[in-house]
Each structure stands twice: as C-alpha cells, then as structure tokens.
Coordinates of C-alpha atoms in Angstrom, one line a residue:
Chain D
M1 CA 0.0 0.0 0.0
R2 CA 1.4 3.4 -1.0
R3 CA 1.2 6.2 1.5
I4 CA -0.8 9.2 0.3
S5 CA 1.5 12.1 -0.3
P6 CA 1.5 14.7 2.5
K7 CA 0.8 17.4 -0.1
I8 CA -2.4 15.7 -1.1
T9 CA -3.6 15.2 2.6
Q10 CA -2.7 18.9 3.2
A11 CA -4.8 20.0 0.2
L12 CA -7.6 17.7 1.3
A13 CA -7.5 18.9 4.9
V14 CA -7.6 22.6 4.0
T15 CA -10.5 22.0 1.6
L16 CA -12.6 20.1 4.1
L17 CA -11.8 22.5 7.0
G18 CA -12.5 25.5 4.8
A19 CA -15.8 24.0 3.6
A20 CA -16.9 23.4 7.2
T21 CA -16.0 27.0 8.2
L22 CA -17.8 28.3 5.1
L23 CA -20.9 26.2 6.0
T24 CA -21.0 27.7 9.5
V25 CA -20.8 31.3 8.2
I26 CA -23.4 30.5 5.5
V27 CA -25.8 29.1 8.1
L28 CA -25.4 32.2 10.3
V29 CA -25.9 34.6 7.4
F30 CA -28.9 32.6 6.1
I31 CA -30.6 32.8 9.5
I32 CA -30.2 36.5 9.8
V33 CA -31.1 37.3 6.2
F34 CA -34.1 34.9 6.2
V35 CA -35.6 36.4 9.3
L36 CA -35.0 40.0 8.2
A37 CA -36.4 39.4 4.7
K38 CA -39.6 37.8 6.0
G39 CA -39.9 40.1 9.0
L40 CA -38.8 43.6 8.1
P41 CA -41.7 44.4 5.7
G42 CA -44.0 44.0 8.7
V43 CA -41.9 46.3 10.9
T44 CA -43.6 49.7 10.7
W45 CA -43.7 52.6 13.1
E46 CA -47.3 51.6 13.8
F47 CA -46.2 48.0 14.6
L48 CA -43.7 49.3 17.1
S49 CA -45.9 51.9 18.7
S50 CA -49.3 50.3 19.1
V51 CA -50.7 47.8 21.5
P52 CA -51.4 44.2 20.4
K53 CA -55.0 43.3 19.6
D54 CA -56.6 39.9 19.6
M55 CA -53.7 38.1 21.5
G56 CA -51.2 39.6 19.1
K57 CA -53.0 38.5 15.9
A58 CA -53.2 42.2 15.0
G59 CA -51.8 45.4 16.3
G60 CA -48.3 46.1 17.5
I61 CA -45.8 45.1 20.1
L62 CA -45.5 48.2 22.3
P63 CA -45.9 46.6 25.8
T64 CA -43.4 43.8 24.8
L65 CA -40.9 46.5 23.9
A66 CA -41.4 48.0 27.4
G67 CA -40.9 44.5 28.9
T68 CA -37.7 43.9 26.8
V69 CA -36.2 47.2 28.0
L70 CA -37.3 47.0 31.6
L71 CA -36.6 43.4 32.5
P72 CA -32.9 43.3 31.4
L73 CA -32.4 46.8 32.9
F74 CA -33.6 45.7 36.4
A75 CA -31.7 42.4 36.1
I76 CA -28.4 44.3 35.4
A77 CA -29.2 46.8 38.1
I78 CA -29.3 43.8 40.6
A79 CA -26.4 41.8 39.1
L80 CA -23.9 44.6 38.4
P81 CA -23.0 45.5 42.0
L82 CA -22.9 41.8 43.0
G83 CA -20.8 40.8 40.0
V84 CA -18.4 43.7 40.1
G85 CA -18.1 43.4 43.9
T86 CA -17.2 39.7 43.5
A87 CA -14.6 40.5 40.9
V88 CA -13.0 43.3 43.0
Y89 CA -12.9 40.9 46.0
L90 CA -11.3 38.1 43.9
T91 CA -8.7 40.3 42.3
E92 CA -7.9 43.0 44.9
Y93 CA -8.7 41.7 48.3
T94 CA -7.6 38.1 48.5
R95 CA -5.0 35.7 47.2
E96 CA -5.7 32.3 45.6
T97 CA -7.0 30.1 48.4
R98 CA -9.3 27.1 48.7
F99 CA -12.1 29.6 49.4
T100 CA -11.6 31.6 46.2
R101 CA -11.3 28.4 44.2
A102 CA -14.7 27.4 45.6
L103 CA -16.1 30.8 44.6
R104 CA -14.8 30.4 41.1
F105 CA -16.1 26.8 40.8
G106 CA -19.5 28.1 41.9
T107 CA -19.4 30.8 39.3
D108 CA -18.4 28.3 36.6
C109 CA -21.2 25.9 37.6
L110 CA -23.8 28.7 37.7
A111 CA -22.8 29.6 34.1
G112 CA -23.5 26.1 32.9
I113 CA -27.0 25.7 34.4
P114 CA -29.7 25.7 31.7
S115 CA -32.3 28.4 31.6
I116 CA -35.2 26.1 32.3
I117 CA -33.6 25.3 35.7
F118 CA -33.4 29.0 36.4
G119 CA -37.1 29.2 35.4
L120 CA -38.0 26.4 37.8
F121 CA -36.0 28.0 40.6
G122 CA -37.4 31.5 40.0
F123 CA -40.9 30.1 39.9
I124 CA -40.7 28.2 43.2
F125 CA -38.6 30.7 45.1
F126 CA -39.6 34.2 44.0
V127 CA -43.1 33.5 42.5
V128 CA -44.4 30.9 45.0
M129 CA -42.4 31.0 48.2
L130 CA -41.8 34.8 48.5
K131 CA -45.3 35.3 47.1
M132 CA -44.2 37.9 44.6
G133 CA -46.3 36.3 41.8
W134 CA -45.5 36.5 38.1
C135 CA -44.0 39.9 37.9
L136 CA -41.2 42.1 36.6
L137 CA -39.3 41.8 39.8
S138 CA -39.4 38.0 39.9
G139 CA -38.2 37.9 36.4
A140 CA -35.4 40.4 36.9
L141 CA -34.1 38.6 40.0
T142 CA -34.0 35.3 38.1
L143 CA -32.3 36.9 35.2
A144 CA -29.8 38.6 37.5
I145 CA -28.7 35.3 38.9
M146 CA -28.4 34.0 35.3
V147 CA -26.2 36.8 34.0
L148 CA -24.1 37.0 37.2
P149 CA -21.4 34.6 36.0
T150 CA -20.9 36.6 32.8
I151 CA -20.5 39.9 34.7
I152 CA -18.1 38.4 37.3
R153 CA -15.9 36.9 34.6
T154 CA -15.7 39.9 32.3
S155 CA -15.2 42.3 35.2
E156 CA -12.5 40.1 36.7
E157 CA -10.6 40.0 33.4
A158 CA -11.0 43.7 33.0
I159 CA -9.7 44.4 36.5
R160 CA -6.7 42.0 36.0
A161 CA -5.8 43.9 32.8
V162 CA -5.3 47.1 34.7
P163 CA -1.5 47.4 35.0
N164 CA 0.0 46.9 38.4
A165 CA 2.0 50.2 38.1
Y166 CA -1.4 52.0 38.5
R167 CA -2.0 50.4 41.8
E168 CA 1.6 51.0 43.0
V169 CA 1.4 54.7 42.1
S170 CA -2.0 55.0 43.9
F171 CA -0.7 53.3 47.0
S172 CA 2.5 55.4 47.0
L173 CA 0.4 58.6 47.0
G174 CA -1.1 57.4 50.2
A175 CA -4.4 56.1 48.9
T176 CA -6.0 53.2 50.7
R177 CA -7.0 50.0 49.0
W178 CA -10.7 51.0 48.7
E179 CA -9.8 54.5 47.3
T180 CA -7.5 52.8 44.8
V181 CA -10.4 50.5 43.7
L182 CA -12.8 53.4 43.4
K183 CA -10.6 56.0 41.8
V184 CA -8.0 54.0 39.8
I185 CA -9.0 50.4 39.1
L186 CA -12.8 50.7 38.4
P187 CA -12.5 53.7 36.0
N188 CA -9.7 51.9 34.1
A189 CA -11.6 48.6 34.0
L190 CA -14.9 50.3 33.0
P191 CA -14.9 49.4 29.2
G192 CA -14.4 45.7 30.1
I193 CA -17.2 45.8 32.7
V194 CA -19.5 47.5 30.2
T195 CA -18.8 44.7 27.8
G196 CA -19.9 42.2 30.4
V197 CA -23.1 44.3 31.0
M198 CA -23.9 44.4 27.3
L199 CA -23.4 40.6 26.9
G200 CA -25.7 40.2 29.9
I201 CA -28.3 42.4 28.4
G202 CA -28.1 40.5 25.1
R203 CA -28.6 37.2 26.9
S204 CA -31.5 38.6 28.9
I205 CA -33.3 40.0 25.8
G206 CA -33.0 36.6 24.1
E207 CA -34.1 34.5 27.1
T208 CA -37.5 32.8 27.1
A209 CA -37.6 29.8 29.3
A210 CA -36.4 31.5 32.5
V211 CA -38.7 34.6 31.8
I212 CA -42.0 33.0 30.9
F213 CA -42.2 31.2 34.3
T214 CA -41.2 34.1 36.4
A215 CA -42.3 37.3 34.7
G216 CA -45.4 35.8 33.2
S217 CA -46.8 36.8 29.9
S218 CA -49.3 39.6 30.4
L219 CA -49.8 41.8 27.4
R220 CA -50.7 44.9 29.5
M221 CA -48.3 47.8 29.9
P222 CA -46.4 47.2 33.2
M223 CA -47.2 50.0 35.8
S224 CA -45.1 48.7 38.7
V225 CA -42.4 46.1 39.4
F226 CA -45.1 43.8 40.7
D227 CA -46.9 43.7 37.3
S228 CA -46.4 40.8 34.9
V229 CA -44.6 41.7 31.7
R230 CA -44.1 39.9 28.4
T231 CA -40.8 40.4 26.6
M232 CA -40.4 40.3 22.8
S233 CA -38.8 36.8 23.0
V234 CA -41.8 35.4 25.0
H235 CA -44.2 37.2 22.7
F236 CA -42.5 35.8 19.7
Y237 CA -42.5 32.3 21.2
I238 CA -46.2 32.5 22.0
L239 CA -47.1 33.9 18.5
A240 CA -45.1 31.2 16.7
R241 CA -45.9 28.2 18.9
E242 CA -49.6 28.8 19.2
G243 CA -49.8 29.7 15.5
I244 CA -51.4 33.1 16.3
S245 CA -49.9 35.0 13.4
N246 CA -46.8 34.0 11.4
E247 CA -46.6 37.5 9.9
N248 CA -46.4 39.2 13.3
A249 CA -44.1 36.5 14.5
Y250 CA -41.6 37.2 11.7
A251 CA -41.8 40.9 12.3
T252 CA -41.2 40.5 16.1
A253 CA -38.3 38.2 15.3
A254 CA -36.8 40.8 13.0
V255 CA -37.0 43.5 15.7
L256 CA -35.6 41.0 18.3
I257 CA -32.7 39.9 16.1
I258 CA -31.8 43.5 15.3
T259 CA -31.9 44.5 19.0
V260 CA -29.7 41.6 20.1
L261 CA -27.2 42.1 17.2
V262 CA -26.9 45.8 18.0
V263 CA -26.3 45.1 21.7
N264 CA -23.8 42.3 21.0
L265 CA -22.0 44.4 18.3
A266 CA -21.6 47.2 20.8
A267 CA -20.2 44.7 23.4
Y268 CA -17.7 43.3 20.9
G269 CA -16.7 46.7 19.6
L270 CA -16.1 47.9 23.2
M271 CA -14.1 44.8 24.0
H272 CA -11.9 45.1 20.9
R273 CA -11.2 48.8 21.5
F274 CA -10.4 47.9 25.1
I275 CA -8.0 45.2 24.1
A276 CA -6.3 47.4 21.5
K277 CA -5.8 50.1 24.0
R278 CA -4.4 47.8 26.6
S279 CA -1.9 46.0 24.3
K280 CA -0.4 49.3 23.1
Chain K
M1 CA -13.2 57.7 59.6
K2 CA -10.9 56.5 56.8
I3 CA -10.2 53.1 58.5
N4 CA -13.9 52.5 59.1
C5 CA -14.6 53.0 55.5
E6 CA -11.9 50.5 54.5
K7 CA -13.3 47.9 56.9
I8 CA -16.9 48.3 55.7
A9 CA -15.8 48.0 52.1
K10 CA -13.9 44.8 52.8
C11 CA -16.8 43.3 54.7
L12 CA -19.3 44.2 52.1
L13 CA -17.1 42.9 49.2
T14 CA -16.5 39.6 51.1
A15 CA -20.3 39.2 51.6
V16 CA -21.0 40.1 48.0
A17 CA -18.4 37.6 46.8
F18 CA -20.7 34.8 48.1
S19 CA -23.5 35.8 45.8
A20 CA -22.8 33.4 43.0
L21 CA -22.0 30.4 45.2
L22 CA -25.1 31.2 47.4
S23 CA -27.3 31.4 44.3
L24 CA -26.0 28.0 43.1
L25 CA -26.7 26.5 46.5
L26 CA -30.2 28.0 46.7
I27 CA -31.0 26.7 43.2
A28 CA -29.8 23.2 44.1
I29 CA -31.7 23.2 47.4
F30 CA -35.0 24.4 46.0
I31 CA -35.0 22.1 43.0
F32 CA -34.1 19.1 45.2
K33 CA -36.5 20.1 48.0
E34 CA -39.4 20.1 45.5
G35 CA -38.4 17.2 43.4
F36 CA -36.4 14.7 45.4
P37 CA -39.1 13.6 48.0
F38 CA -41.4 12.9 45.0
M39 CA -38.8 10.7 43.4
L40 CA -38.5 8.7 46.6
K41 CA -42.3 8.5 46.9
V42 CA -42.7 7.1 43.3
G43 CA -39.6 5.1 43.6
V44 CA -36.4 6.3 41.9
S45 CA -36.1 3.3 39.5
D46 CA -39.9 3.5 38.6
F47 CA -39.5 7.2 37.9
L48 CA -36.3 6.8 35.8
F49 CA -37.1 3.6 33.9
S50 CA -40.9 3.4 33.5
S51 CA -42.2 4.4 30.1
A52 CA -45.7 5.5 31.2
W53 CA -46.1 9.2 31.6
N54 CA -49.6 10.2 32.5
P55 CA -49.7 12.7 35.3
Q56 CA -53.5 12.7 35.5
M57 CA -53.6 9.0 36.0
G58 CA -50.7 9.1 38.5
Q59 CA -48.2 7.5 36.2
F60 CA -44.8 9.3 36.3
G61 CA -42.2 7.5 34.2
I62 CA -39.7 9.7 32.4
F63 CA -37.7 7.0 30.5
P64 CA -38.9 8.1 27.0
M65 CA -37.8 11.7 27.8
I66 CA -34.4 10.5 29.0
V67 CA -33.9 8.5 25.8
A68 CA -35.1 11.4 23.7
S69 CA -32.7 13.8 25.5
L70 CA -29.8 11.4 24.9
Y71 CA -30.6 10.9 21.2
V72 CA -31.1 14.6 20.5
T73 CA -27.9 15.6 22.4
F74 CA -25.9 12.9 20.7
G75 CA -27.2 14.0 17.3
A76 CA -26.4 17.6 18.0
M77 CA -22.9 16.6 18.9
L78 CA -22.5 14.6 15.7
I79 CA -23.2 17.8 13.8
G80 CA -21.9 20.5 16.1
A81 CA -18.6 19.0 17.3
P82 CA -16.9 18.2 13.9
L83 CA -18.1 21.4 12.3
G84 CA -17.1 23.5 15.3
V85 CA -13.7 21.9 15.8
A86 CA -13.0 22.1 12.0
G87 CA -13.9 25.8 12.0
A88 CA -11.7 26.5 15.0
I89 CA -8.7 24.7 13.3
F90 CA -9.3 26.4 10.0
M91 CA -9.6 29.9 11.5
N92 CA -6.5 29.5 13.7
E93 CA -4.1 27.7 11.4
F94 CA -5.1 28.4 7.8
L95 CA -6.8 31.7 7.7
P96 CA -4.9 35.0 7.4
R97 CA -5.2 37.2 10.5
P98 CA -7.4 39.9 8.9
A99 CA -9.9 37.4 7.7
M100 CA -10.1 35.7 11.1
R101 CA -10.7 39.1 12.7
I102 CA -13.9 39.3 10.7
I103 CA -15.1 35.7 10.7
K104 CA -14.6 35.0 14.4
P105 CA -16.8 37.8 15.8
T106 CA -19.4 37.0 13.1
I107 CA -19.6 33.4 14.4
E108 CA -19.7 34.7 18.0
L109 CA -22.7 36.7 17.1
L110 CA -24.4 33.4 16.3
A111 CA -24.4 32.9 20.1
G112 CA -26.5 36.0 20.5
I113 CA -29.4 34.8 18.3
P114 CA -32.2 33.9 20.7
S115 CA -33.0 30.2 20.9
V116 CA -36.7 30.8 20.0
V117 CA -35.5 32.2 16.6
F118 CA -33.6 29.0 15.9
G119 CA -36.6 27.0 16.9
F120 CA -38.9 29.0 14.6
L121 CA -36.6 28.5 11.7
G122 CA -36.5 24.8 12.4
V123 CA -40.3 24.8 12.2
M124 CA -40.6 27.0 9.1
V125 CA -37.6 25.7 7.0
L126 CA -36.1 22.5 8.3
A127 CA -39.2 20.5 9.3
P128 CA -40.9 20.8 5.9
L129 CA -37.6 19.7 4.2
I130 CA -37.5 16.6 6.4
R131 CA -41.2 15.9 6.0
N132 CA -41.0 16.1 2.2
H133 CA -37.7 14.2 1.7
M134 CA -37.6 11.6 4.5
G135 CA -41.2 11.2 5.6
G136 CA -42.6 11.4 9.2
P137 CA -44.1 14.5 10.7
G138 CA -40.9 16.6 10.1
L139 CA -40.8 17.7 13.7
S140 CA -38.3 15.0 14.9
I141 CA -35.1 13.9 16.5
L142 CA -33.3 14.9 13.3
A143 CA -34.7 18.4 13.2
A144 CA -33.9 19.0 16.8
S145 CA -30.4 17.6 16.4
V146 CA -29.6 19.8 13.4
I147 CA -31.0 23.0 15.2
L148 CA -29.1 22.2 18.4
G149 CA -26.0 21.3 16.4
V150 CA -26.0 24.7 14.9
M151 CA -26.8 26.4 18.2
V152 CA -23.8 24.8 20.0
L153 CA -21.3 25.9 17.3
P154 CA -20.3 29.1 19.0
T155 CA -19.5 27.3 22.2
V156 CA -17.4 24.7 20.5
I157 CA -15.7 27.2 18.2
S158 CA -14.8 29.8 20.8
I159 CA -13.4 27.5 23.5
S160 CA -11.6 25.3 20.9
T161 CA -10.1 28.4 19.3
D162 CA -8.8 29.6 22.6
A163 CA -7.3 26.1 23.3
I164 CA -5.6 26.0 19.9
G165 CA -4.4 29.6 20.2
A166 CA -2.8 28.8 23.6
V167 CA -0.5 26.2 22.0
P168 CA 3.0 27.8 22.0
H169 CA 4.3 28.8 18.6
S170 CA 7.5 27.0 19.2
Y171 CA 5.6 23.7 19.0
R172 CA 4.4 24.5 15.5
D173 CA 7.7 26.0 14.4
G174 CA 9.5 22.9 15.5
A175 CA 7.2 20.6 13.5
L176 CA 7.5 22.8 10.4
A177 CA 11.3 23.0 10.8
L178 CA 11.3 19.2 10.7
G179 CA 9.7 19.3 7.3
A180 CA 6.1 18.7 8.2
T181 CA 3.4 20.2 6.1
R182 CA 1.1 22.6 7.7
W183 CA -1.6 19.9 8.1
Q184 CA 0.9 17.4 9.5
S185 CA 2.0 20.0 12.1
V186 CA -1.7 20.7 13.0
H187 CA -2.9 17.1 13.5
M188 CA 0.4 15.7 14.9
V189 CA 1.4 18.5 17.2
T190 CA -1.2 21.3 17.7
L191 CA -4.3 19.1 18.1
K192 CA -2.5 16.8 20.5
A193 CA -1.4 19.8 22.6
A194 CA -4.9 21.4 22.5
R195 CA -6.7 18.2 23.0
S196 CA -8.1 18.8 26.5
G197 CA -9.4 22.2 25.6
I198 CA -11.2 20.8 22.6
I199 CA -12.7 18.0 24.6
A200 CA -13.8 20.5 27.3
S201 CA -15.5 22.6 24.6
I202 CA -17.5 19.5 23.3
I203 CA -18.5 18.5 26.9
L204 CA -19.7 22.1 27.6
A205 CA -21.6 22.0 24.3
M206 CA -23.3 18.8 25.3
G207 CA -24.5 20.5 28.5
R208 CA -25.9 23.3 26.4
A209 CA -27.7 21.0 24.0
L210 CA -29.1 18.9 26.9
G211 CA -30.3 22.0 28.6
E212 CA -31.8 23.9 25.7
T213 CA -35.6 24.2 26.0
M214 CA -37.5 26.5 23.8
A215 CA -35.9 25.6 20.5
V216 CA -36.4 21.9 21.2
I217 CA -40.0 22.3 22.2
M218 CA -40.6 24.0 18.8
V219 CA -38.9 21.4 16.6
A220 CA -38.8 18.0 18.4
G221 CA -42.5 17.2 18.1
N222 CA -43.1 16.5 21.9
T223 CA -44.7 13.1 21.6
V224 CA -44.0 10.9 24.7
K225 CA -42.9 7.7 23.1
I226 CA -39.6 5.8 22.7
P227 CA -38.5 6.7 19.2
H228 CA -37.5 4.1 16.6
A229 CA -36.3 6.3 13.8
V230 CA -34.6 9.7 13.5
T231 CA -37.7 11.0 11.8
D232 CA -39.9 10.2 14.9
P233 CA -41.1 13.0 17.1
V234 CA -39.8 13.0 20.7
R235 CA -40.2 14.9 24.0
T236 CA -37.0 15.8 25.8
L237 CA -36.6 16.3 29.6
T238 CA -36.4 20.1 29.2
A239 CA -39.5 20.1 26.9
N240 CA -41.4 18.0 29.4
I241 CA -40.8 20.6 32.2
A242 CA -41.6 23.7 30.1
L243 CA -44.7 22.2 28.4
E244 CA -46.5 21.1 31.5
M245 CA -45.3 23.7 33.9
S246 CA -48.0 26.3 33.1
N247 CA -50.9 24.1 34.3
A248 CA -49.4 21.6 36.6
T249 CA -50.3 21.4 40.3
G250 CA -49.6 19.1 43.2
M251 CA -48.0 15.8 42.3
A252 CA -47.7 16.7 38.6
R253 CA -45.7 19.8 39.5
E254 CA -43.5 17.8 41.9
A255 CA -42.9 15.4 39.0
L256 CA -41.6 18.3 36.8
F257 CA -39.3 19.4 39.6
A258 CA -38.1 15.8 39.8
T259 CA -37.4 15.9 36.1
G260 CA -35.4 19.1 36.8
V261 CA -33.4 17.2 39.5
V262 CA -32.4 14.6 36.9
L263 CA -31.4 17.4 34.4
F264 CA -29.6 19.4 37.1
V265 CA -27.5 16.4 38.3
V266 CA -26.5 15.3 34.7
I267 CA -25.5 18.9 33.7
M268 CA -23.5 19.4 36.9
I269 CA -21.6 16.2 36.2
L270 CA -20.9 17.3 32.6
N271 CA -19.7 20.8 33.8
A272 CA -17.5 19.3 36.5
I273 CA -15.9 17.0 34.0
A274 CA -15.3 19.9 31.5
L275 CA -13.9 22.1 34.2
S276 CA -11.5 19.5 35.5
V277 CA -10.4 18.6 32.0
M278 CA -9.6 22.3 31.4
K279 CA -7.8 22.6 34.7
S280 CA -5.7 19.5 34.1
R281 CA -4.4 21.2 31.0
G282 CA -3.3 24.2 33.0
G283 CA -1.6 21.9 35.5
R284 CA 0.5 20.1 33.0
R285 CA 2.0 23.2 31.4

C-alpha cells in the first residue's frame, strides 16, 4: 500500500476544514437574512408603537418592547453591584485560596446551568415562596442570577488587565485599597465591565424559558415592578408556537434579532477597543 | 473615619463575593426540595425507567424523555462537534489574521441569536424539508439535532479556538522545521497539545444541548414515546418541564421538579468533567 503524499492530505484537509467553516458562516448569514427578509416588511412605526389586539394577531408590540427594555435593565441593576463586587474581591482583596477556588467553581457551575432550571427555581422561590407572583421583579431577580457569572468573569478579566503600576502609584500617593479600587481600578476597567453588561443584556433579551415562568406573559403595559410583563422573546414564542400569526411572529423576530445584534456588536466593539488600548 | 470606610468596604465585598455560590446552592436546594421527595415516593427506578407518563392517572415514568434527550444531544454533537472543531482549526491555522478578525466575531454573534428564533426557523424551514424528503411529521429527532448542532457551534468554536491559540508557537515551528506540512503539524502537534481544551468545549456544548428548551419544544414534536427512527417526534426532559409547567399542580408539579433534578444532576456532572479537563491542561504546562 502506498502512502498518500503529504501534499495531497494537506490540500484535502484545507479544503474540508475550509468547507466546514464556510458552511458555519453561511448558516449564520442565512438565519439573519431569512428572518430579516420575512420580518422587516412588517416592521412599521405603527407596529412598534401600538398595543397588540386579539392576543397579538393584530396590532403592534409596544408593551413587549417595554418589557424587553425594563426586564434586562432591572436584572443588570441587581447583578452589576454583585458581579463587580465579587470581581473586585477576587482580584484585589484576596490571594488564591481554597475559598476563592470554591467561589470560582460556583461561578463556573452557575454559568452552565440551563435556563429552564433558572425558570423552575425562580418560579418556586420568587413567585411561589416569596409570594411575589409573576412579575417584573421575579423575572429580573431570576435573570440577575443567570447573568451574574458573565458579569463576574468579564469584570475580573478587565480588572486584571489594569497594569500593576497604576496600583503602586496610587498606594505610593497614600491612597487606601478602597480608594484605589474606586478611583483608579474601576475607572480603568470600565470598558471591560460595560462589555460584560452588554453581553448580559443581550442574553436577557433573548431569554425565554427563564422569563416565561417568572415574569409571566401579560400583554398589558407594566405599571409597577409587581406587574407581569411579556418580553419580545416570549411574545414571539407564543405567537409562533400557538400559531397566532406567522406574519407578526416574523416581524417580532426581526426586531428581536436587530436588537440583540446591536447590543452584541456594541459589546464586541467595546471589547476590541479595550484590548487594542491595553496592548499598546 | 478612613479606616472605618476600608473595613466596611472589605466586609461588604466579602459578603457580595458569596452571591454566585449562594445562588447556586439556593437553586440546588430548592430544586431538590421540590423534586427529590417525589422521586422517593414514586420510587427512583420507577421514575427513571418506567415508560408510562400520564400525570392525570398518577403515572410518572420519564424513561422516554431520558432516551429522547440522549438521542437529541448525541445527534447535536454529531453535527456541532466536527463542524465547530474544523472551524476552530481552520480559523487559527489556515486563515490569514485579517480574515479571522472578521469571521470569528461573526460566528460569536451566532451565540446571540435567541433560541426561539432557531426553533422557529426549524419549524418553518427544516421541518418541511425533512417531511418532504424523509417522511414522518418533520418535527423530529433529526430536526432537533440539526438545530441544536448549529446552536452549540459558537460554544465549540470559541473554546476550541482559545485552546488552539494557547499552544505555544515554538511547537508549530518545531514541526514545520522538521519538514512537516502545515496539516501534519496541525494534526500531529497542535491538536495533541490542545486536546483537553477541545474535549472540554465539546462537553460544555453537550451540556448546552441537553439544557436547551425553547428551540427543542418547537422542533422536536413533543410526543411521549420511545423513538424508533430519526424522523420520529420526541419529547426531551427540558421540553417536558416547560410544556406542563403552566398548568401543573400538586403531584404533577413535583414530577416536573423531579425531572429538573435529573437534568440538574446530569448537567452538573458534565460541567464538573469539563472544568476538571480544562484545569488538568493548566496543571501540565
């Protein structure tokens, strides 16, 4: 048996690997183009600014826009201090010990838990046990726990990327550790922290399973944090799954995809500028 | 007053640092508290290995759902793992830097597309294709596997890319200097060195596929039956929870939490394996 020449295997490998990569990119582009092509014609100002009629068969998506803005906002407001605080503690206030390893392990495990489990937990803990009912606050608390690992990790990386010289200068000027954290480290790590926030917002906007069992799916405009809300993702899911209106489902999906892409692009843009600035 | 402020800050930060671990424990405790007593009441082996699921009649066997979750996850890996690893290798080793700088973020954006959108596309595009060309209802193991396979691509690609990128350049240069072709240096040297990271990425992707809910509900068909062909509709563990959650009370609700316990335990095991595989790589270097 003759060995196949390395040149041929090389050409073969490059072709196959390249084809696989191309396929991945094509699938991505197809998904986005398909949804936008089907959905964008239905996205009018009226669609965005009017309330749904007939369970969403007609009318617009205004209350779900409110839900999509409010829910991630509250979730981040809860998760941000916890996440950044954890990151500051892990980087500035302690050395690697068994305790910090346990904290990191907990964070990593939390990141791997599927959203339906968050939904179950949020339902039994916030909705049933704390008697909050299906509401904005229950949903926001559940989402906050879900995005916490993302915020901890990105903040930790951002804080670690602040050069040690900055800390030394600050200490040599007589600043305490806390003053150094507040006035030197956090401002310098800010773009990295904002990246984590944007990724968290992106994930919250796209989330369905954890939201539908904690924030409910009321189509009314939320007036307080104890009102049930419906986000665009949940609205889209209900429209599509119950076959209420494919046309409105596509239009909602188009708005949803554009929102998520803009948020994620902003996050990546910030991250790359941050990395470029640091590596100078 | 300065010193006081320092002490308060340190205490607060220490307390806050517990938030993630505490949340994890709370989640574990509450899921187990609701689900585990039920499992003991019905009998663990009856619950796991009986095929009769009929909450109204007091029959709680989740075996068909376990089988369905396994098939769908395995199918997703058959599609997602080779494609993802191939993409990671190609981008790292064969693509010029500027092209990689465009393609990698583009693929990472795939991770941001909400799972319900994937599910909807599965229903509108993939299911009719399967129905017309392979028979069956279209909503099936195959449809769910393809959709999940695509959904886990970003996980596989981004973690594998990091693992391959972390292989020191001297390894590659050494192989090339010995007269290896680019591909020989990749599969004989780089892939061996990055093996644990790649394996970790696949295990984490398995966890994601197993835990995915909304996309699967939309494309898997949701019939509680042990499947015999890839075109048969199935109901996964996650779909079972989400489908019946809205109108379940009493025993039926406890059964759903017990399903959650099974899911939680399996995913924690997968995560622990992936984390330890990634760590062992760090230890050896």
